[in-house]
């Protein structure tokens, strides 16, 4: 009888077509998610004019989705470790596709806010699940690269929203960019068929044949036998109380530090995504030019995510992440000062790289920090608590915009959280990370490690 350690099998696998398929679907889902999240900031000036709302009330309209995201990240992130990530992901896709499209039918701020709250449940819930899924199935040597590459789809979604927004809003009105968001719901049957289920979930349900199929795809040299048994290290086993594991084995303090870091980063991300267009328009740029800044912001985000992930796989991910927070503080502060347009575009790109890109690298670090069985839970709670920063940002910055303060004061208000976030990351105890002691985790099951060696032809 062979006992196969699934954790080690996934860690030691070489990137192949199976990994590429998981990457493709997770990235595509994040593209949809990024579009749905960015579309409100793109359409906000038109919505304010159409519905006759001021900056403060518009901030509350934007934050309604963020309230939904907070609950979605916590609830759908945690429940995924119980019902399976695949079903949790498709529930999220259905929620954010249907209700973002429905927001386009709204005639008043209350209805619009209600639709965005419901869409936010899906937008917030899908993030921890796809990050946990990509982390679970990625080879350990390129894990941060693959997770950040996948999550750069968020920026691609923002770029698509900016490009479509510029033409669709002028031609068909702000509603059209929301209607376009309903199309991903058509892909749900294909997602269910193509995306593999989480391995600890299958193990807990006793679905051995499904695990054999996945093991053969992870490592083509593995030839399943009828007597094969599968296992994961003790800390990676799914159980009925995943939340307690966020605070066990010395992880409690670092969990709180992640929550603070996420709060600060999401404050910056949503302050920019909600108000950059309006701030640039107030500074004297046309709507078309202001939307171009959003495009540059998301291009910078994609570059920041990919480069940050590459650096994180080659250097210490904790210090790469702290450096990205520091870059955010500098670039955001400089955005408030008058300078030549080409320099301003460079700063906007750096701001995207060091805010949205930083959040993507933070997702990757958090996914690596927690054991496999509670990754969705750990990420869900970090994102859920962090959403309070995302909720506060549009309201606070909207209030500052309504006060007609100098441009630099608005950007300094967005930059201050970067310093706090950097300090929080530096306080994370990396020695408690699941990725810091993979050998120790596998050593708890010496038979399992030997089983992997057999399975890989050793």
PDB file of C-alpha atoms in Angstrom, residues 63-256:
ATOM      1  CA  UNK A  63     -19.132  51.718  -0.353  1.00  0.00           C
ATOM      2  CA  UNK A  64     -22.330  49.656  -0.555  1.00  0.00           C
ATOM      3  CA  UNK A  65     -20.488  47.119  -2.727  1.00  0.00           C
ATOM      4  CA  UNK A  66     -17.609  47.138  -0.262  1.00  0.00           C
ATOM      5  CA  UNK A  67     -19.910  46.225   2.622  1.00  0.00           C
ATOM      6  CA  UNK A  68     -20.999  43.264   0.513  1.00  0.00           C
ATOM      7  CA  UNK A  69     -17.378  42.387  -0.203  1.00  0.00           C
ATOM      8  CA  UNK A  70     -16.558  42.362   3.501  1.00  0.00           C
ATOM      9  CA  UNK A  71     -19.310  39.857   4.275  1.00  0.00           C
ATOM     10  CA  UNK A  72     -18.656  37.891   1.078  1.00  0.00           C
ATOM     11  CA  UNK A  73     -14.941  37.491   1.818  1.00  0.00           C
ATOM     12  CA  UNK A  74     -15.573  36.252   5.363  1.00  0.00           C
ATOM     13  CA  UNK A  75     -18.615  34.060   4.696  1.00  0.00           C
ATOM     14  CA  UNK A  76     -17.839  32.650   1.240  1.00  0.00           C
ATOM     15  CA  UNK A  77     -14.140  32.367   2.099  1.00  0.00           C
ATOM     16  CA  UNK A  78     -14.887  30.326   5.210  1.00  0.00           C
ATOM     17  CA  UNK A  79     -17.734  28.250   3.772  1.00  0.00           C
ATOM     18  CA  UNK A  80     -15.543  27.178   0.846  1.00  0.00           C
ATOM     19  CA  UNK A  81     -13.500  25.014   3.200  1.00  0.00           C
ATOM     20  CA  UNK A  82     -16.764  23.171   3.945  1.00  0.00           C
ATOM     21  CA  UNK A  83     -18.710  22.984   0.635  1.00  0.00           C
ATOM     22  CA  UNK A  84     -15.696  22.906  -1.663  1.00  0.00           C
ATOM     23  CA  UNK A  85     -13.965  25.795  -3.381  1.00  0.00           C
ATOM     24  CA  UNK A  86     -15.289  24.997  -6.839  1.00  0.00           C
ATOM     25  CA  UNK A  87     -18.908  25.543  -5.821  1.00  0.00           C
ATOM     26  CA  UNK A  88     -18.030  28.574  -3.728  1.00  0.00           C
ATOM     27  CA  UNK A  89     -16.296  30.115  -6.759  1.00  0.00           C
ATOM     28  CA  UNK A  90     -19.240  29.606  -9.137  1.00  0.00           C
ATOM     29  CA  UNK A  91     -21.690  30.987  -6.542  1.00  0.00           C
ATOM     30  CA  UNK A  92     -19.516  34.112  -6.391  1.00  0.00           C
ATOM     31  CA  UNK A  93     -19.366  34.430 -10.189  1.00  0.00           C
ATOM     32  CA  UNK A  94     -23.165  34.207 -10.358  1.00  0.00           C
ATOM     33  CA  UNK A  95     -23.592  36.854  -7.650  1.00  0.00           C
ATOM     34  CA  UNK A  96     -21.252  39.479  -9.064  1.00  0.00           C
ATOM     35  CA  UNK A  97     -22.318  38.965 -12.693  1.00  0.00           C
ATOM     36  CA  UNK A  98     -26.081  39.090 -12.153  1.00  0.00           C
ATOM     37  CA  UNK A  99     -26.216  41.924  -9.644  1.00  0.00           C
ATOM     38  CA  UNK A 100     -23.630  44.162 -11.331  1.00  0.00           C
ATOM     39  CA  UNK A 101     -25.746  43.947 -14.472  1.00  0.00           C
ATOM     40  CA  UNK A 102     -28.854  44.649 -12.388  1.00  0.00           C
ATOM     41  CA  UNK A 103     -27.232  47.845 -11.036  1.00  0.00           C
ATOM     42  CA  UNK A 104     -27.440  49.193 -14.583  1.00  0.00           C
ATOM     43  CA  UNK A 105     -31.235  49.150 -14.267  1.00  0.00           C
ATOM     44  CA  UNK A 106     -31.222  51.277 -11.097  1.00  0.00           C
ATOM     45  CA  UNK A 107     -32.951  54.660 -11.266  1.00  0.00           C
ATOM     46  CA  UNK A 108     -32.056  55.924  -7.797  1.00  0.00           C
ATOM     47  CA  UNK A 109     -29.110  55.729  -5.368  1.00  0.00           C
ATOM     48  CA  UNK A 110     -30.851  53.318  -2.943  1.00  0.00           C
ATOM     49  CA  UNK A 111     -31.621  50.677  -5.580  1.00  0.00           C
ATOM     50  CA  UNK A 112     -28.158  51.090  -7.067  1.00  0.00           C
ATOM     51  CA  UNK A 113     -26.579  50.631  -3.627  1.00  0.00           C
ATOM     52  CA  UNK A 114     -28.646  47.508  -2.907  1.00  0.00           C
ATOM     53  CA  UNK A 115     -27.607  45.864  -6.195  1.00  0.00           C
ATOM     54  CA  UNK A 116     -23.977  46.745  -5.582  1.00  0.00           C
ATOM     55  CA  UNK A 117     -24.143  45.258  -2.064  1.00  0.00           C
ATOM     56  CA  UNK A 118     -25.363  41.933  -3.481  1.00  0.00           C
ATOM     57  CA  UNK A 119     -22.741  42.029  -6.242  1.00  0.00           C
ATOM     58  CA  UNK A 120     -20.136  42.782  -3.581  1.00  0.00           C
ATOM     59  CA  UNK A 121     -20.856  39.465  -1.854  1.00  0.00           C
ATOM     60  CA  UNK A 122     -19.584  37.680  -4.947  1.00  0.00           C
ATOM     61  CA  UNK A 123     -16.736  40.108  -5.683  1.00  0.00           C
ATOM     62  CA  UNK A 124     -15.403  39.762  -2.141  1.00  0.00           C
ATOM     63  CA  UNK A 125     -16.018  36.041  -1.845  1.00  0.00           C
ATOM     64  CA  UNK A 126     -14.252  34.983  -5.020  1.00  0.00           C
ATOM     65  CA  UNK A 127     -10.873  36.553  -4.174  1.00  0.00           C
ATOM     66  CA  UNK A 128      -9.824  34.350  -1.212  1.00  0.00           C
ATOM     67  CA  UNK A 129     -11.063  31.269  -3.022  1.00  0.00           C
ATOM     68  CA  UNK A 130      -9.139  31.694  -6.271  1.00  0.00           C
ATOM     69  CA  UNK A 131      -5.968  32.747  -4.399  1.00  0.00           C
ATOM     70  CA  UNK A 132      -6.240  29.687  -2.131  1.00  0.00           C
ATOM     71  CA  UNK A 133      -6.921  27.465  -5.169  1.00  0.00           C
ATOM     72  CA  UNK A 134      -3.949  28.763  -7.138  1.00  0.00           C
ATOM     73  CA  UNK A 135      -1.716  28.532  -4.065  1.00  0.00           C
ATOM     74  CA  UNK A 136      -2.779  24.940  -3.427  1.00  0.00           C
ATOM     75  CA  UNK A 137      -2.025  23.749  -6.948  1.00  0.00           C
ATOM     76  CA  UNK A 138       1.135  25.800  -7.652  1.00  0.00           C
ATOM     77  CA  UNK A 139       4.622  24.235  -7.444  1.00  0.00           C
ATOM     78  CA  UNK A 140       6.345  25.712  -4.407  1.00  0.00           C
ATOM     79  CA  UNK A 141       9.305  27.181  -6.344  1.00  0.00           C
ATOM     80  CA  UNK A 142       7.089  29.405  -8.508  1.00  0.00           C
ATOM     81  CA  UNK A 143       4.085  29.780  -6.203  1.00  0.00           C
ATOM     82  CA  UNK A 144       4.257  33.555  -5.633  1.00  0.00           C
ATOM     83  CA  UNK A 145       4.863  34.137  -9.347  1.00  0.00           C
ATOM     84  CA  UNK A 146       1.806  32.112 -10.384  1.00  0.00           C
ATOM     85  CA  UNK A 147      -0.475  33.627  -7.729  1.00  0.00           C
ATOM     86  CA  UNK A 148       0.509  37.191  -8.594  1.00  0.00           C
ATOM     87  CA  UNK A 149       0.342  36.450 -12.338  1.00  0.00           C
ATOM     88  CA  UNK A 150      -3.178  35.113 -11.811  1.00  0.00           C
ATOM     89  CA  UNK A 151      -4.174  38.101  -9.713  1.00  0.00           C
ATOM     90  CA  UNK A 152      -2.827  40.522 -12.309  1.00  0.00           C
ATOM     91  CA  UNK A 153      -6.092  39.649 -14.033  1.00  0.00           C
ATOM     92  CA  UNK A 154      -7.631  42.109 -11.571  1.00  0.00           C
ATOM     93  CA  UNK A 155      -5.680  44.898 -13.301  1.00  0.00           C
ATOM     94  CA  UNK A 156      -6.621  43.510 -16.731  1.00  0.00           C
ATOM     95  CA  UNK A 157     -10.262  43.793 -15.677  1.00  0.00           C
ATOM     96  CA  UNK A 158      -9.633  47.405 -14.667  1.00  0.00           C
ATOM     97  CA  UNK A 159      -7.975  48.105 -18.026  1.00  0.00           C
ATOM     98  CA  UNK A 160     -10.924  46.620 -19.897  1.00  0.00           C
ATOM     99  CA  UNK A 161     -13.305  48.701 -17.780  1.00  0.00           C
ATOM    100  CA  UNK A 162     -11.332  51.872 -18.575  1.00  0.00           C
ATOM    101  CA  UNK A 163     -11.180  51.151 -22.328  1.00  0.00           C
ATOM    102  CA  UNK A 164     -14.828  50.092 -22.622  1.00  0.00           C
ATOM    103  CA  UNK A 165     -15.969  52.812 -20.249  1.00  0.00           C
ATOM    104  CA  UNK A 166     -14.534  55.585 -22.369  1.00  0.00           C
ATOM    105  CA  UNK A 167     -16.435  54.496 -25.490  1.00  0.00           C
ATOM    106  CA  UNK A 168     -19.551  52.823 -24.070  1.00  0.00           C
ATOM    107  CA  UNK A 169     -20.472  55.632 -21.665  1.00  0.00           C
ATOM    108  CA  UNK A 170     -20.190  58.261 -24.387  1.00  0.00           C
ATOM    109  CA  UNK A 171     -22.189  56.174 -26.879  1.00  0.00           C
ATOM    110  CA  UNK A 172     -24.776  54.345 -24.742  1.00  0.00           C
ATOM    111  CA  UNK A 173     -24.712  55.872 -21.248  1.00  0.00           C
ATOM    112  CA  UNK A 174     -23.247  54.648 -17.964  1.00  0.00           C
ATOM    113  CA  UNK A 175     -25.716  51.743 -17.756  1.00  0.00           C
ATOM    114  CA  UNK A 176     -24.059  49.918 -20.674  1.00  0.00           C
ATOM    115  CA  UNK A 177     -20.820  49.175 -18.813  1.00  0.00           C
ATOM    116  CA  UNK A 178     -22.855  47.465 -16.061  1.00  0.00           C
ATOM    117  CA  UNK A 179     -24.896  45.369 -18.517  1.00  0.00           C
ATOM    118  CA  UNK A 180     -21.650  44.036 -20.030  1.00  0.00           C
ATOM    119  CA  UNK A 181     -20.728  42.633 -16.599  1.00  0.00           C
ATOM    120  CA  UNK A 182     -23.523  40.032 -16.813  1.00  0.00           C
ATOM    121  CA  UNK A 183     -21.847  37.955 -19.540  1.00  0.00           C
ATOM    122  CA  UNK A 184     -19.579  35.788 -17.291  1.00  0.00           C
ATOM    123  CA  UNK A 185     -22.598  33.983 -15.843  1.00  0.00           C
ATOM    124  CA  UNK A 186     -22.776  32.075 -19.146  1.00  0.00           C
ATOM    125  CA  UNK A 187     -19.408  30.428 -18.372  1.00  0.00           C
ATOM    126  CA  UNK A 188     -20.478  28.839 -15.077  1.00  0.00           C
ATOM    127  CA  UNK A 189     -21.124  25.333 -16.552  1.00  0.00           C
ATOM    128  CA  UNK A 190     -17.665  25.369 -18.181  1.00  0.00           C
ATOM    129  CA  UNK A 191     -16.014  26.507 -14.932  1.00  0.00           C
ATOM    130  CA  UNK A 192     -17.675  23.670 -13.015  1.00  0.00           C
ATOM    131  CA  UNK A 193     -16.435  21.170 -15.580  1.00  0.00           C
ATOM    132  CA  UNK A 194     -12.889  22.519 -15.933  1.00  0.00           C
ATOM    133  CA  UNK A 195     -11.816  23.633 -12.459  1.00  0.00           C
ATOM    134  CA  UNK A 196     -10.542  20.893 -10.082  1.00  0.00           C
ATOM    135  CA  UNK A 197     -11.815  20.679  -6.519  1.00  0.00           C
ATOM    136  CA  UNK A 198      -9.650  21.392  -3.466  1.00  0.00           C
ATOM    137  CA  UNK A 199      -7.614  18.337  -2.455  1.00  0.00           C
ATOM    138  CA  UNK A 200      -8.177  18.531   1.355  1.00  0.00           C
ATOM    139  CA  UNK A 201     -11.919  18.797   0.666  1.00  0.00           C
ATOM    140  CA  UNK A 202     -11.865  15.688  -1.564  1.00  0.00           C
ATOM    141  CA  UNK A 203      -9.796  13.864   1.042  1.00  0.00           C
ATOM    142  CA  UNK A 204     -12.254  14.773   3.812  1.00  0.00           C
ATOM    143  CA  UNK A 205     -15.132  13.480   1.648  1.00  0.00           C
ATOM    144  CA  UNK A 206     -13.309  10.225   0.863  1.00  0.00           C
ATOM    145  CA  UNK A 207     -13.310  10.835  -2.914  1.00  0.00           C
ATOM    146  CA  UNK A 208     -10.235   8.745  -3.645  1.00  0.00           C
ATOM    147  CA  UNK A 209     -10.816   8.320  -7.388  1.00  0.00           C
ATOM    148  CA  UNK A 210     -11.014  12.078  -7.908  1.00  0.00           C
ATOM    149  CA  UNK A 211      -7.756  12.461  -5.959  1.00  0.00           C
ATOM    150  CA  UNK A 212      -6.061   9.833  -8.134  1.00  0.00           C
ATOM    151  CA  UNK A 213      -7.095  11.755 -11.246  1.00  0.00           C
ATOM    152  CA  UNK A 214      -5.727  15.023  -9.853  1.00  0.00           C
ATOM    153  CA  UNK A 215      -2.504  13.355  -8.631  1.00  0.00           C
ATOM    154  CA  UNK A 216      -1.878  11.950 -12.121  1.00  0.00           C
ATOM    155  CA  UNK A 217      -2.342  15.419 -13.612  1.00  0.00           C
ATOM    156  CA  UNK A 218      -0.077  17.062 -11.033  1.00  0.00           C
ATOM    157  CA  UNK A 219       2.648  14.489 -11.653  1.00  0.00           C
ATOM    158  CA  UNK A 220       2.297  12.567 -14.965  1.00  0.00           C
ATOM    159  CA  UNK A 221       4.764   9.927 -13.696  1.00  0.00           C
ATOM    160  CA  UNK A 222       2.278   8.863 -11.008  1.00  0.00           C
ATOM    161  CA  UNK A 223       0.449   5.670 -11.962  1.00  0.00           C
ATOM    162  CA  UNK A 224      -2.584   5.069  -9.695  1.00  0.00           C
ATOM    163  CA  UNK A 225      -3.005   1.740  -7.922  1.00  0.00           C
ATOM    164  CA  UNK A 226      -6.203   0.433  -6.364  1.00  0.00           C
ATOM    165  CA  UNK A 227      -4.549   0.287  -2.940  1.00  0.00           C
ATOM    166  CA  UNK A 228      -3.275   3.885  -2.974  1.00  0.00           C
ATOM    167  CA  UNK A 229      -4.194   6.029   0.009  1.00  0.00           C
ATOM    168  CA  UNK A 230      -3.878   9.793   0.224  1.00  0.00           C
ATOM    169  CA  UNK A 231      -2.976  12.031   3.146  1.00  0.00           C
ATOM    170  CA  UNK A 232      -1.976  15.557   4.038  1.00  0.00           C
ATOM    171  CA  UNK A 233       0.109  16.771   7.002  1.00  0.00           C
ATOM    172  CA  UNK A 234      -1.935  17.128  10.178  1.00  0.00           C
ATOM    173  CA  UNK A 235      -2.075  20.939   9.961  1.00  0.00           C
ATOM    174  CA  UNK A 236      -3.473  20.729   6.408  1.00  0.00           C
ATOM    175  CA  UNK A 237      -6.457  18.556   7.315  1.00  0.00           C
ATOM    176  CA  UNK A 238      -9.857  20.152   6.858  1.00  0.00           C
ATOM    177  CA  UNK A 239     -12.034  20.173   9.968  1.00  0.00           C
ATOM    178  CA  UNK A 240     -15.227  21.785  11.199  1.00  0.00           C
ATOM    179  CA  UNK A 241     -13.586  24.741  12.982  1.00  0.00           C
ATOM    180  CA  UNK A 242     -11.149  26.346  10.521  1.00  0.00           C
ATOM    181  CA  UNK A 243     -11.239  29.831  12.109  1.00  0.00           C
ATOM    182  CA  UNK A 244      -9.471  28.705  15.297  1.00  0.00           C
ATOM    183  CA  UNK A 245      -6.433  27.670  13.232  1.00  0.00           C
ATOM    184  CA  UNK A 246      -5.798  31.307  12.298  1.00  0.00           C
ATOM    185  CA  UNK A 247      -4.785  31.882  15.934  1.00  0.00           C
ATOM    186  CA  UNK A 248      -3.196  28.535  16.785  1.00  0.00           C
ATOM    187  CA  UNK A 249       0.488  27.486  16.666  1.00  0.00           C
ATOM    188  CA  UNK A 250       1.711  31.034  17.239  1.00  0.00           C
ATOM    189  CA  UNK A 251      -0.117  32.545  14.259  1.00  0.00           C
ATOM    190  CA  UNK A 252      -2.440  34.861  16.230  1.00  0.00           C
ATOM    191  CA  UNK A 253      -0.274  38.014  16.296  1.00  0.00           C
ATOM    192  CA  UNK A 254       0.663  37.670  12.628  1.00  0.00           C
ATOM    193  CA  UNK A 255      -2.992  37.167  11.723  1.00  0.00           C
ATOM    194  CA  UNK A 256      -3.803  40.549  13.286  1.00  0.00           C
TER     195      UNK A 256
END
